[in-house]
Short mmCIF file of C-alpha atoms and ligand atoms in Angstrom, two decimals:
data_model
loop_
_atom_site.label_atom_id
_atom_site.label_comp_id
_atom_site.label_asym_id
_atom_site.label_seq_id
_atom_site.Cartn_x
_atom_site.Cartn_y
_atom_site.Cartn_z
CA MET A 1 -32.23 -21.22 -22.52
CA ASP A 2 -30.50 -19.75 -25.81
CA GLN A 3 -30.62 -16.25 -25.84
CA ARG A 4 -29.52 -14.10 -28.81
CA THR A 5 -29.20 -10.31 -28.34
CA ASP A 6 -27.65 -7.72 -30.20
CA SER A 7 -25.70 -5.06 -28.41
CA LYS A 8 -24.25 -1.67 -29.99
CA PRO A 9 -20.24 -1.53 -29.12
CA ALA A 10 -19.63 0.80 -26.12
CA SER A 11 -17.34 3.43 -26.57
CA ALA A 12 -13.78 2.68 -26.92
CA THR A 13 -13.37 3.23 -23.23
CA GLY A 14 -16.22 0.55 -22.30
CA GLY A 15 -17.77 3.85 -21.45
CA GLY A 16 -21.97 4.09 -20.75
CA ASN A 17 -23.38 3.49 -17.17
CA ARG A 18 -24.47 0.48 -15.46
CA SER A 19 -28.23 0.31 -16.10
CA GLU A 20 -26.92 0.51 -20.11
CA LEU A 21 -25.31 -2.69 -19.63
CA GLU A 22 -27.15 -5.92 -21.00
CA TYR A 23 -27.10 -9.42 -19.06
CA MET A 24 -28.33 -12.61 -20.27
CA PRO A 25 -30.15 -15.07 -17.24
CA GLY A 26 -28.74 -18.13 -16.29
CA PHE A 27 -25.97 -20.79 -15.35
CA GLY A 28 -24.13 -22.70 -17.52
CA ASN A 29 -26.45 -22.04 -19.76
CA ASP A 30 -25.43 -22.47 -23.72
CA PHE A 31 -25.78 -18.49 -24.60
CA GLU A 32 -24.99 -16.94 -27.80
CA THR A 33 -24.88 -13.21 -28.27
CA GLU A 34 -23.65 -10.59 -30.92
CA ALA A 35 -22.58 -7.32 -31.06
CA LEU A 36 -23.01 -6.91 -34.98
CA PRO A 37 -25.94 -8.00 -36.66
CA GLY A 38 -25.42 -11.33 -38.24
CA SER A 39 -21.56 -11.88 -36.95
CA LEU A 40 -22.29 -15.28 -35.08
CA PRO A 41 -22.51 -18.14 -37.67
CA GLN A 42 -25.61 -20.09 -37.31
CA GLY A 43 -25.28 -24.09 -37.79
CA MET A 44 -21.74 -24.19 -37.82
CA ASN A 45 -18.45 -23.08 -35.74
CA SER A 46 -15.69 -22.79 -38.23
CA PRO A 47 -17.50 -21.29 -41.58
CA GLN A 48 -14.25 -20.89 -44.59
CA LYS A 49 -15.07 -17.10 -43.69
CA CYS A 50 -16.68 -15.53 -40.96
CA ALA A 51 -18.95 -12.36 -41.41
CA TYR A 52 -16.79 -9.12 -40.99
CA GLY A 53 -13.93 -10.80 -41.58
CA LEU A 54 -13.63 -12.17 -38.09
CA TYR A 55 -11.85 -15.01 -37.03
CA GLY A 56 -13.24 -18.00 -35.24
CA GLU A 57 -11.57 -19.22 -31.87
CA GLN A 58 -12.97 -22.07 -29.54
CA LEU A 59 -12.00 -21.46 -25.56
CA SER A 60 -12.15 -24.55 -23.86
CA GLY A 61 -12.63 -24.59 -20.24
CA THR A 62 -12.74 -28.15 -19.87
CA ALA A 63 -10.89 -31.13 -21.57
CA PHE A 64 -12.06 -31.50 -25.00
CA THR A 65 -13.21 -34.95 -23.77
CA ALA A 66 -14.63 -34.24 -20.62
CA PRO A 67 -18.27 -35.78 -20.38
CA SER A 68 -20.90 -33.86 -21.98
CA HIS A 69 -22.98 -32.69 -19.12
CA GLN A 70 -20.16 -30.97 -17.53
CA ASN A 71 -17.97 -30.11 -21.05
CA GLU A 72 -17.51 -26.56 -21.33
CA ARG A 73 -16.24 -24.03 -24.16
CA THR A 74 -16.98 -20.77 -26.29
CA TRP A 75 -16.47 -20.19 -29.66
CA CYS A 76 -15.52 -16.41 -30.41
CA TYR A 77 -15.42 -14.49 -33.00
CA ARG A 78 -13.12 -12.02 -33.31
CA ILE A 79 -11.06 -9.06 -34.78
CA ARG A 80 -8.14 -10.68 -34.15
CA PRO A 81 -7.46 -14.72 -32.88
CA SER A 82 -5.71 -14.49 -29.30
CA VAL A 83 -2.58 -15.65 -30.67
CA LYS A 84 -2.07 -12.58 -32.42
CA HIS A 85 -1.82 -10.58 -28.88
CA THR A 86 1.24 -12.48 -27.71
CA ASN A 87 4.75 -11.67 -28.31
CA ARG A 88 7.43 -13.17 -26.32
CA PHE A 89 6.85 -13.12 -22.45
CA ARG A 90 8.91 -11.37 -19.50
CA LYS A 91 8.70 -12.55 -16.13
CA ILE A 92 7.69 -9.52 -13.68
CA ASP A 93 7.04 -9.39 -9.90
CA VAL A 94 3.90 -9.34 -8.60
CA PRO A 95 5.24 -9.52 -4.98
CA TYR A 96 1.77 -9.65 -3.26
CA TRP A 97 -0.08 -12.43 -4.87
CA LYS A 98 0.87 -15.75 -3.97
CA SER A 99 -0.23 -19.44 -5.40
CA ALA A 100 0.17 -22.46 -3.35
CA PRO A 101 2.37 -24.02 -1.92
CA ASN A 102 3.86 -21.68 -0.26
CA ILE A 103 4.46 -22.62 3.19
CA LEU A 104 6.83 -20.31 4.89
CA PRO A 105 9.29 -21.68 7.70
CA ASP A 106 8.57 -18.47 9.98
CA VAL A 107 5.00 -18.25 9.39
CA ILE A 108 2.89 -20.51 11.80
CA SER A 109 -0.74 -21.12 10.29
CA LEU A 110 -1.99 -23.56 12.58
CA GLY A 111 -3.99 -21.30 14.74
CA GLN A 112 -7.42 -19.18 14.78
CA TYR A 113 -6.74 -15.96 13.40
CA ARG A 114 -8.63 -12.79 12.55
CA TRP A 115 -7.69 -9.41 10.70
CA ASP A 116 -9.47 -6.01 11.22
CA PRO A 117 -10.28 -4.60 7.50
CA VAL A 118 -6.93 -3.86 5.47
CA PRO A 119 -6.49 -0.55 4.74
CA HIS A 120 -6.16 1.04 1.71
CA ALA A 121 -2.07 1.88 0.97
CA GLY A 122 -0.83 5.40 0.07
CA GLU A 123 0.00 4.37 -3.40
CA ALA A 124 -2.62 4.03 -6.14
CA LEU A 125 -3.05 0.21 -6.78
CA ASN A 126 -5.02 -1.57 -9.85
CA TRP A 127 -6.50 -4.71 -9.97
CA ILE A 128 -3.07 -6.80 -10.34
CA SER A 129 -0.87 -4.51 -8.23
CA GLY A 130 -3.61 -4.58 -5.38
CA MET A 131 -4.11 -7.79 -5.20
CA ARG A 132 -3.22 -9.28 -1.37
CA THR A 133 -3.01 -12.94 -1.06
CA MET A 134 -3.94 -13.83 2.81
CA THR A 135 -3.62 -17.75 2.84
CA THR A 136 -3.30 -20.50 -0.09
CA ALA A 137 -3.93 -24.19 0.01
CA GLY A 138 -3.32 -26.71 -2.32
CA ASP A 139 -0.95 -26.83 -5.47
CA VAL A 140 -1.58 -24.58 -7.83
CA ASN A 141 0.62 -26.61 -10.63
CA THR A 142 -1.40 -29.79 -10.17
CA GLN A 143 -4.55 -27.91 -9.69
CA VAL A 144 -6.23 -29.00 -6.62
CA GLY A 145 -6.80 -25.92 -3.68
CA MET A 146 -7.21 -22.21 -4.10
CA ALA A 147 -5.77 -18.98 -2.60
CA SER A 148 -7.97 -16.20 -0.67
CA HIS A 149 -7.35 -12.69 -1.35
CA ILE A 150 -8.36 -9.50 -0.58
CA TYR A 151 -8.39 -6.73 -3.54
CA LEU A 152 -7.60 -3.05 -2.83
CA VAL A 153 -7.87 -1.35 -6.00
CA THR A 154 -8.00 2.29 -6.27
CA LYS A 155 -7.11 3.06 -10.01
CA SER A 156 -8.52 1.55 -13.28
CA MET A 157 -6.43 -0.81 -15.64
CA VAL A 158 -5.63 1.38 -18.65
CA ASP A 159 -4.51 -0.29 -21.64
CA GLU A 160 -3.54 -3.20 -19.06
CA TYR A 161 -5.22 -6.59 -19.40
CA PHE A 162 -5.06 -9.67 -17.43
CA PHE A 163 -5.92 -13.32 -17.51
CA SER A 164 -4.97 -16.14 -14.93
CA ALA A 165 -4.42 -19.64 -16.58
CA ASP A 166 -4.29 -20.70 -13.34
CA SER A 167 -7.73 -20.24 -11.92
CA GLU A 168 -10.76 -19.07 -11.76
CA LEU A 169 -11.84 -16.09 -9.58
CA LEU A 170 -15.00 -15.81 -7.42
CA ILE A 171 -14.86 -12.02 -6.03
CA VAL A 172 -16.67 -10.72 -3.34
CA PRO A 173 -16.89 -6.92 -3.35
CA GLN A 174 -16.96 -5.27 0.28
CA GLU A 175 -17.08 -1.79 -0.69
CA GLY A 176 -16.86 0.17 -3.92
CA ARG A 177 -17.76 -0.87 -7.73
CA LEU A 178 -15.55 -2.19 -10.15
CA ARG A 179 -16.16 -2.77 -13.88
CA PHE A 180 -14.88 -6.00 -15.20
CA ALA A 181 -14.47 -5.49 -19.25
CA THR A 182 -14.02 -8.86 -20.61
CA GLU A 183 -13.80 -10.65 -23.76
CA LEU A 184 -17.26 -11.89 -23.42
CA GLY A 185 -18.51 -8.68 -22.37
CA ILE A 186 -18.96 -6.23 -19.26
CA ILE A 187 -20.18 -6.95 -15.50
CA ASP A 188 -20.45 -3.94 -13.37
CA LEU A 189 -19.95 -5.28 -10.06
CA GLU A 190 -21.08 -3.79 -6.29
CA PRO A 191 -21.08 -5.25 -2.89
CA LYS A 192 -24.23 -7.59 -2.18
CA GLU A 193 -23.02 -9.01 -5.82
CA ILE A 194 -20.43 -11.80 -6.69
CA ALA A 195 -18.77 -12.48 -10.21
CA ILE A 196 -17.23 -15.39 -11.55
CA ILE A 197 -14.31 -15.17 -14.12
CA PRO A 198 -13.72 -17.91 -15.52
CA ARG A 199 -9.36 -19.39 -16.35
CA GLY A 200 -8.05 -17.86 -19.59
CA LEU A 201 -10.73 -15.06 -19.99
CA VAL A 202 -8.86 -11.59 -20.67
CA TYR A 203 -10.29 -8.42 -19.10
CA ARG A 204 -9.40 -5.41 -17.76
CA VAL A 205 -10.81 -3.82 -14.16
CA GLU A 206 -11.80 -0.24 -14.15
CA LEU A 207 -13.23 1.59 -10.78
CA ILE A 208 -16.09 3.01 -11.06
CA ASP A 209 -16.43 4.44 -7.06
CA GLY A 210 -13.66 3.85 -5.54
CA PRO A 211 -11.55 2.90 -3.33
CA ALA A 212 -12.83 -0.58 -4.14
CA ARG A 213 -11.98 -3.48 -1.80
CA GLY A 214 -13.24 -7.18 -1.56
CA PHE A 215 -12.39 -10.62 -1.20
CA VAL A 216 -11.15 -13.45 -4.04
CA CYS A 217 -11.42 -16.74 -3.84
CA GLU A 218 -8.65 -18.45 -6.42
CA ASN A 219 -9.80 -21.59 -7.54
CA TYR A 220 -7.01 -23.89 -8.90
CA GLY A 221 -9.76 -26.52 -8.97
CA GLN A 222 -12.64 -27.61 -10.78
CA LYS A 223 -14.84 -24.86 -11.80
CA PHE A 224 -17.63 -23.86 -9.29
CA GLU A 225 -21.23 -25.33 -9.61
CA LEU A 226 -24.52 -25.01 -8.17
CA PRO A 227 -24.80 -27.52 -5.17
CA GLY A 228 -27.35 -30.30 -5.75
CA ARG A 229 -29.85 -29.61 -3.51
CA GLY A 230 -31.29 -33.36 -2.52
CA PRO A 231 -34.67 -33.14 -0.34
CA ILE A 232 -34.78 -29.68 -0.69
CA GLY A 233 -35.90 -29.66 -4.30
CA ALA A 234 -35.47 -28.16 -7.54
CA ASN A 235 -36.09 -24.55 -5.68
CA CYS A 236 -34.37 -22.06 -2.98
CA MET A 237 -30.97 -21.78 -2.18
CA ALA A 238 -29.41 -20.11 -5.38
CA ASN A 239 -31.44 -20.59 -8.10
CA ARG A 240 -30.00 -20.77 -11.88
CA ARG A 241 -32.40 -17.68 -13.54
CA ASP A 242 -30.42 -15.31 -10.81
CA PHE A 243 -26.76 -15.74 -12.36
CA LYS A 244 -26.41 -13.30 -15.31
CA THR A 245 -24.00 -13.19 -18.34
CA PRO A 246 -23.09 -10.39 -20.15
CA VAL A 247 -23.86 -9.75 -23.78
CA ALA A 248 -21.06 -9.51 -26.32
CA HIS A 249 -19.16 -5.89 -26.45
CA PHE A 250 -16.05 -5.23 -28.32
CA GLU A 251 -13.52 -2.68 -29.23
CA ASP A 252 -11.56 -1.64 -31.97
CA ARG A 253 -8.73 0.27 -30.31
CA GLU A 254 -5.50 0.05 -31.67
CA THR A 255 -3.09 1.78 -28.92
CA PRO A 256 -0.03 0.42 -27.44
CA SER A 257 -1.31 -2.28 -24.40
CA THR A 258 -0.14 -4.76 -21.84
CA LEU A 259 -1.28 -8.21 -21.25
CA THR A 260 -0.20 -9.60 -18.03
CA VAL A 261 -0.86 -13.71 -17.67
CA LYS A 262 -0.56 -15.59 -14.30
CA TRP A 263 0.68 -18.86 -15.14
CA CYS A 264 1.83 -21.46 -12.59
CA GLY A 265 2.08 -18.87 -9.77
CA GLN A 266 3.91 -16.63 -12.31
CA PHE A 267 3.55 -13.18 -13.78
CA HIS A 268 4.46 -12.52 -17.45
CA GLU A 269 3.96 -9.72 -19.31
CA THR A 270 3.62 -8.93 -23.31
CA SER A 271 3.18 -6.03 -25.24
CA ILE A 272 0.39 -5.83 -27.95
CA GLY A 273 -0.92 -3.24 -30.48
CA HIS A 274 -3.97 -2.89 -29.72
CA SER A 275 -7.88 -4.16 -27.41
CA PRO A 276 -7.68 -8.13 -26.71
CA LEU A 277 -10.87 -7.28 -26.00
CA ASP A 278 -12.25 -7.82 -29.76
CA VAL A 279 -14.45 -10.62 -29.52
CA VAL A 280 -17.58 -9.23 -32.00
CA ALA A 281 -19.90 -12.70 -30.97
CA TRP A 282 -19.77 -15.43 -29.30
CA HIS A 283 -21.64 -18.68 -28.47
CA GLY A 284 -21.22 -21.59 -25.55
CA ASN A 285 -21.15 -22.36 -22.09
CA TYR A 286 -17.84 -21.04 -21.03
CA ALA A 287 -18.18 -17.34 -19.84
CA PRO A 288 -18.29 -15.15 -17.00
CA CYS A 289 -21.33 -14.54 -15.07
CA LYS A 290 -22.60 -12.37 -11.65
CA TYR A 291 -24.90 -13.08 -9.12
CA ASP A 292 -26.81 -10.80 -6.43
CA LEU A 293 -26.59 -12.18 -3.35
CA SER A 294 -29.95 -10.67 -2.27
CA ASN A 295 -31.46 -13.21 -4.23
CA TYR A 296 -30.32 -16.14 -2.20
CA CYS A 297 -33.00 -18.03 -0.14
CA PRO A 298 -31.88 -19.55 2.76
CA ILE A 299 -33.20 -22.65 4.23
CA GLY A 300 -32.86 -23.37 7.91
CA ALA A 301 -34.34 -24.85 10.92
CA ILE A 302 -37.85 -24.03 11.14
CA LEU A 303 -38.49 -26.21 14.56
CA PHE A 304 -35.02 -26.98 16.35
CA ASP A 305 -31.18 -27.54 15.86
CA HIS A 306 -29.01 -25.96 14.24
CA PRO A 307 -28.04 -27.56 10.76
CA ASP A 308 -24.55 -28.08 9.43
CA PRO A 309 -23.76 -24.55 7.33
CA SER A 310 -23.45 -26.30 4.27
CA ILE A 311 -27.29 -25.92 4.12
CA PHE A 312 -26.16 -22.27 3.08
CA THR A 313 -23.85 -23.07 0.16
CA VAL A 314 -24.02 -20.56 -2.84
CA LEU A 315 -21.52 -22.29 -4.90
CA THR A 316 -19.27 -25.75 -5.14
CA ALA A 317 -15.96 -26.29 -6.51
CA PRO A 318 -16.03 -29.94 -6.31
CA SER A 319 -12.93 -32.16 -5.60
CA GLY A 320 -12.79 -35.75 -7.22
CA VAL A 321 -14.28 -37.15 -4.08
CA PRO A 322 -17.70 -37.03 -3.77
CA GLY A 323 -19.23 -34.80 -0.97
CA THR A 324 -15.62 -33.30 -0.39
CA ALA A 325 -14.97 -29.94 -2.16
CA ASN A 326 -12.42 -28.29 -3.06
CA ILE A 327 -14.03 -25.21 -2.13
CA ASP A 328 -17.42 -24.26 -0.84
CA PHE A 329 -18.70 -20.76 -0.81
CA VAL A 330 -21.15 -20.44 1.95
CA LEU A 331 -23.65 -17.54 2.85
CA PHE A 332 -24.44 -16.26 6.13
CA ARG A 333 -27.26 -13.71 5.39
CA GLU A 334 -30.89 -12.28 6.80
CA ARG A 335 -32.99 -14.80 7.74
CA TRP A 336 -35.29 -15.29 10.63
CA MET A 337 -34.31 -17.30 13.66
CA VAL A 338 -37.28 -19.42 14.97
CA ALA A 339 -35.78 -22.76 16.06
CA GLU A 340 -37.40 -24.01 19.76
CA ASN A 341 -35.42 -25.16 22.69
CA THR A 342 -32.34 -24.15 21.05
CA PHE A 343 -28.81 -22.78 20.98
CA ARG A 344 -29.12 -20.76 17.80
CA PRO A 345 -25.96 -19.64 16.88
CA PRO A 346 -22.97 -21.63 15.69
CA TRP A 347 -22.02 -24.89 17.73
CA TYR A 348 -18.79 -25.41 19.11
CA HIS A 349 -16.53 -27.56 16.40
CA LYS A 350 -13.76 -28.54 15.07
CA ASN A 351 -13.67 -29.24 11.34
CA ILE A 352 -11.61 -31.40 9.19
CA MET A 353 -12.04 -28.75 6.18
CA SER A 354 -10.54 -25.16 6.66
CA GLU A 355 -12.57 -22.14 7.14
CA LEU A 356 -11.83 -18.83 6.09
CA MET A 357 -14.58 -16.10 6.34
CA GLY A 358 -15.02 -12.67 5.65
CA ASN A 359 -17.58 -9.97 6.87
CA ILE A 360 -19.58 -8.19 4.00
CA TYR A 361 -21.39 -5.81 6.09
CA GLY A 362 -23.41 -6.02 9.74
CA GLN A 363 -22.73 -8.42 12.54
CA TYR A 364 -22.30 -12.09 12.45
CA ASP A 365 -24.22 -14.41 15.00
CA ALA A 366 -21.20 -16.04 16.49
CA LYS A 367 -19.15 -13.06 16.82
CA PRO A 368 -20.63 -10.03 17.78
CA GLN A 369 -17.62 -7.38 18.62
CA GLY A 370 -14.52 -7.98 16.41
CA PHE A 371 -15.53 -9.71 13.41
CA VAL A 372 -16.39 -6.53 11.22
CA PRO A 373 -17.14 -5.42 7.66
CA GLY A 374 -14.38 -5.76 5.62
CA GLY A 375 -12.57 -8.12 8.37
CA MET A 376 -11.57 -11.98 8.05
CA SER A 377 -11.05 -14.94 9.85
CA LEU A 378 -9.39 -18.16 9.77
CA HIS A 379 -10.54 -21.44 11.31
CA ASN A 380 -8.04 -23.95 10.02
CA MET A 381 -8.25 -27.32 9.47
CA MET A 382 -9.70 -29.65 12.92
CA LEU A 383 -8.81 -25.99 14.97
CA PRO A 384 -11.51 -25.51 17.26
CA HIS A 385 -13.89 -22.44 17.46
CA GLY A 386 -17.39 -21.45 18.24
CA PRO A 387 -19.19 -18.50 19.54
CA ASP A 388 -17.31 -15.90 21.67
CA ASN A 389 -18.17 -15.57 25.22
CA ASN A 390 -20.87 -12.69 24.71
CA ALA A 391 -22.18 -14.78 22.03
CA PHE A 392 -22.46 -18.16 24.04
CA GLU A 393 -24.03 -16.11 27.29
CA GLY A 394 -26.50 -14.19 25.17
CA ALA A 395 -27.87 -17.42 23.08
CA SER A 396 -27.68 -19.81 26.30
CA ASN A 397 -30.13 -17.15 27.78
CA ALA A 398 -31.96 -15.77 25.11
CA ASP A 399 -35.83 -15.64 25.47
CA LEU A 400 -36.44 -17.81 22.21
CA LYS A 401 -39.03 -15.64 20.40
CA ALA A 402 -38.62 -15.89 16.68
CA GLU A 403 -36.10 -13.23 15.63
CA LYS A 404 -34.86 -11.44 12.63
CA LEU A 405 -31.33 -11.52 11.93
CA ASP A 406 -31.43 -8.22 9.90
CA ASN A 407 -28.56 -6.23 8.17
CA THR A 408 -26.02 -9.09 8.05
CA MET A 409 -23.32 -10.73 5.35
CA SER A 410 -20.87 -12.77 6.06
CA PHE A 411 -19.37 -15.81 3.87
CA MET A 412 -17.21 -18.78 3.92
CA PHE A 413 -14.52 -19.71 1.55
CA GLU A 414 -14.60 -23.53 3.07
CA THR A 415 -12.07 -25.83 1.62
CA ARG A 416 -10.65 -29.65 2.45
CA PHE A 417 -6.86 -28.25 2.26
CA PRO A 418 -4.78 -26.48 5.10
CA GLN A 419 -4.66 -23.04 4.51
CA GLN A 420 -1.47 -21.75 5.02
CA LEU A 421 -0.70 -17.65 6.07
CA SER A 422 0.95 -15.68 3.58
CA GLU A 423 3.35 -13.86 4.59
CA PHE A 424 1.18 -10.44 4.33
CA ALA A 425 -1.03 -11.82 6.51
CA ALA A 426 1.18 -12.92 8.88
CA LYS A 427 2.96 -9.73 9.49
CA GLU A 428 1.33 -6.77 7.66
CA ALA A 429 -2.52 -7.05 7.49
CA PRO A 430 -4.05 -5.74 10.41
CA LEU A 431 -3.87 -9.26 12.50
CA GLN A 432 -5.85 -9.26 15.81
CA ASP A 433 -3.39 -10.76 18.60
CA ASP A 434 -5.94 -11.00 20.83
CA TYR A 435 -8.58 -12.63 19.06
CA ILE A 436 -8.17 -15.98 20.63
CA ASP A 437 -9.09 -14.01 24.26
CA CYS A 438 -12.33 -14.19 22.82
CA TRP A 439 -12.82 -17.66 24.46
CA ASP A 440 -10.98 -16.93 27.55
CA SER A 441 -13.82 -16.02 29.65
CA LEU A 442 -15.76 -19.00 28.76
CA GLU A 443 -16.57 -20.21 32.15
CA LYS A 444 -16.42 -23.76 34.07
CA LYS A 445 -20.14 -24.32 33.98
CA PHE A 446 -20.69 -27.88 35.49
CA ASP A 447 -22.35 -27.66 38.16
CA GLY A 448 -23.17 -31.24 39.38
CA THR A 449 -27.05 -30.66 38.28
CA PRO A 450 -28.32 -32.87 35.62
CA GLU A 451 -30.79 -30.74 34.11
CA GLY A 452 -30.45 -29.30 30.66
CA THR A 453 -32.84 -27.78 28.55
CA TRP A 454 -33.40 -30.59 26.22
CA ASN A 455 -35.68 -32.92 28.45
CA LYS A 456 -37.90 -30.49 29.48
O1 LIG B 501 -17.46 -21.04 12.07
C1 LIG B 501 -18.61 -20.20 11.51
O2 LIG B 501 -18.87 -19.32 12.31
C2 LIG B 501 -19.16 -21.22 10.61
C3 LIG B 501 -20.07 -22.36 11.12
C4 LIG B 501 -21.22 -21.45 10.86
C5 LIG B 501 -22.50 -22.63 11.05
O3 LIG B 501 -23.75 -22.04 11.46
C6 LIG B 501 -21.83 -23.58 11.45
C7 LIG B 501 -20.84 -24.17 11.56
C8 LIG B 501 -19.62 -23.15 11.02
O4 LIG B 501 -18.79 -23.80 10.80
FE1 LIG B 502 -16.55 -22.89 11.73
#
């Protein structure tokens, strides 16, 4: 669906409140939007002279020759071409934001790990200084794998801009509200929502309500897309129309500013004399978006058994291997549990993929205690895990009436690669040293009686 929306440019500071922001519906649509009437060329991309004296510029998110159903690019009409934004770069240190490969000789990643919420620091932190890498997987240089991070944001970026050439960011807020002022428009984000910021897109992050904390999946590989639903058909899970992309919004502001670029795992800074968020009009299918997780329509077992968690996939970032994702983003949210004669929580298992989980709010059914909002857990490649003793006992003896799992939202970043703990995750973050004890009290129940419940 194409949509054309004119919007007034807001104040130079990106002013205006959330309700004034406008979004266009759809996932991966071919959008078009202009902030000034007539600023978007029609019928062609590169007129000899653009309206309002704008410069035309293409942002390519896939190779020029990617198959047409995967090809993504956006045409921007901007006050200055981006190349005018870049002076010489200098390398800077962003010590807590790591990239793969980051395999540390004195850190053991083999294990089941769980962390309490990372507390806010004494000093004020912004989107860049407040990023805390927990795990890395794959290789940023060959564009496979991912990193997981916690962000701790207590101050806005002011005249500071950022882009990651390495990655697309999937952002999962847990507390506080943030504004992403991007080249292509403004997204306000709060817990229960997620956002996707594409590789190469310049933006600034402002604090609306703080402190803000959340989770980030940094995807080095092919972009996130909606999973195929197979026999489920054309509806449910995440529906395309519920993804929202901002309308064009520009800043014509000449102030000394800095642009930080993440490139091949390293950070670089350059000075510019103006806001780079100067795109007046754009069209294309390479754009940021947000999605309200309360729109996710879960599908599940309606008679017996516990399906694989892939049934709850919101987004998947494919690898070259069919069915084996670089990353799946999986959501465990409110739902009814109705399966008869079934052990309802997740089963015990070992998985070739590695599972990084975060709790947005509430209680997770396999871990009624200890996995708290803002907390994370890691069940690495082929490492056994499953319900703790309380969950096992409770679910094995429960009266199996229909039961609503209410007030619960956790998620999983599941990748085909093993995840390596960062130094921060192993040594500074609030690691629960006693996590594996949660399985200690599981008893031997083998008693020589053949009866289970499956043959009743
Ligand atoms: O380990 C976990 O808690 C995540 C998970 C949930 C589930 O329902 C099935 C498998 C699985 O890995
Ligand atoms: Fe699991």
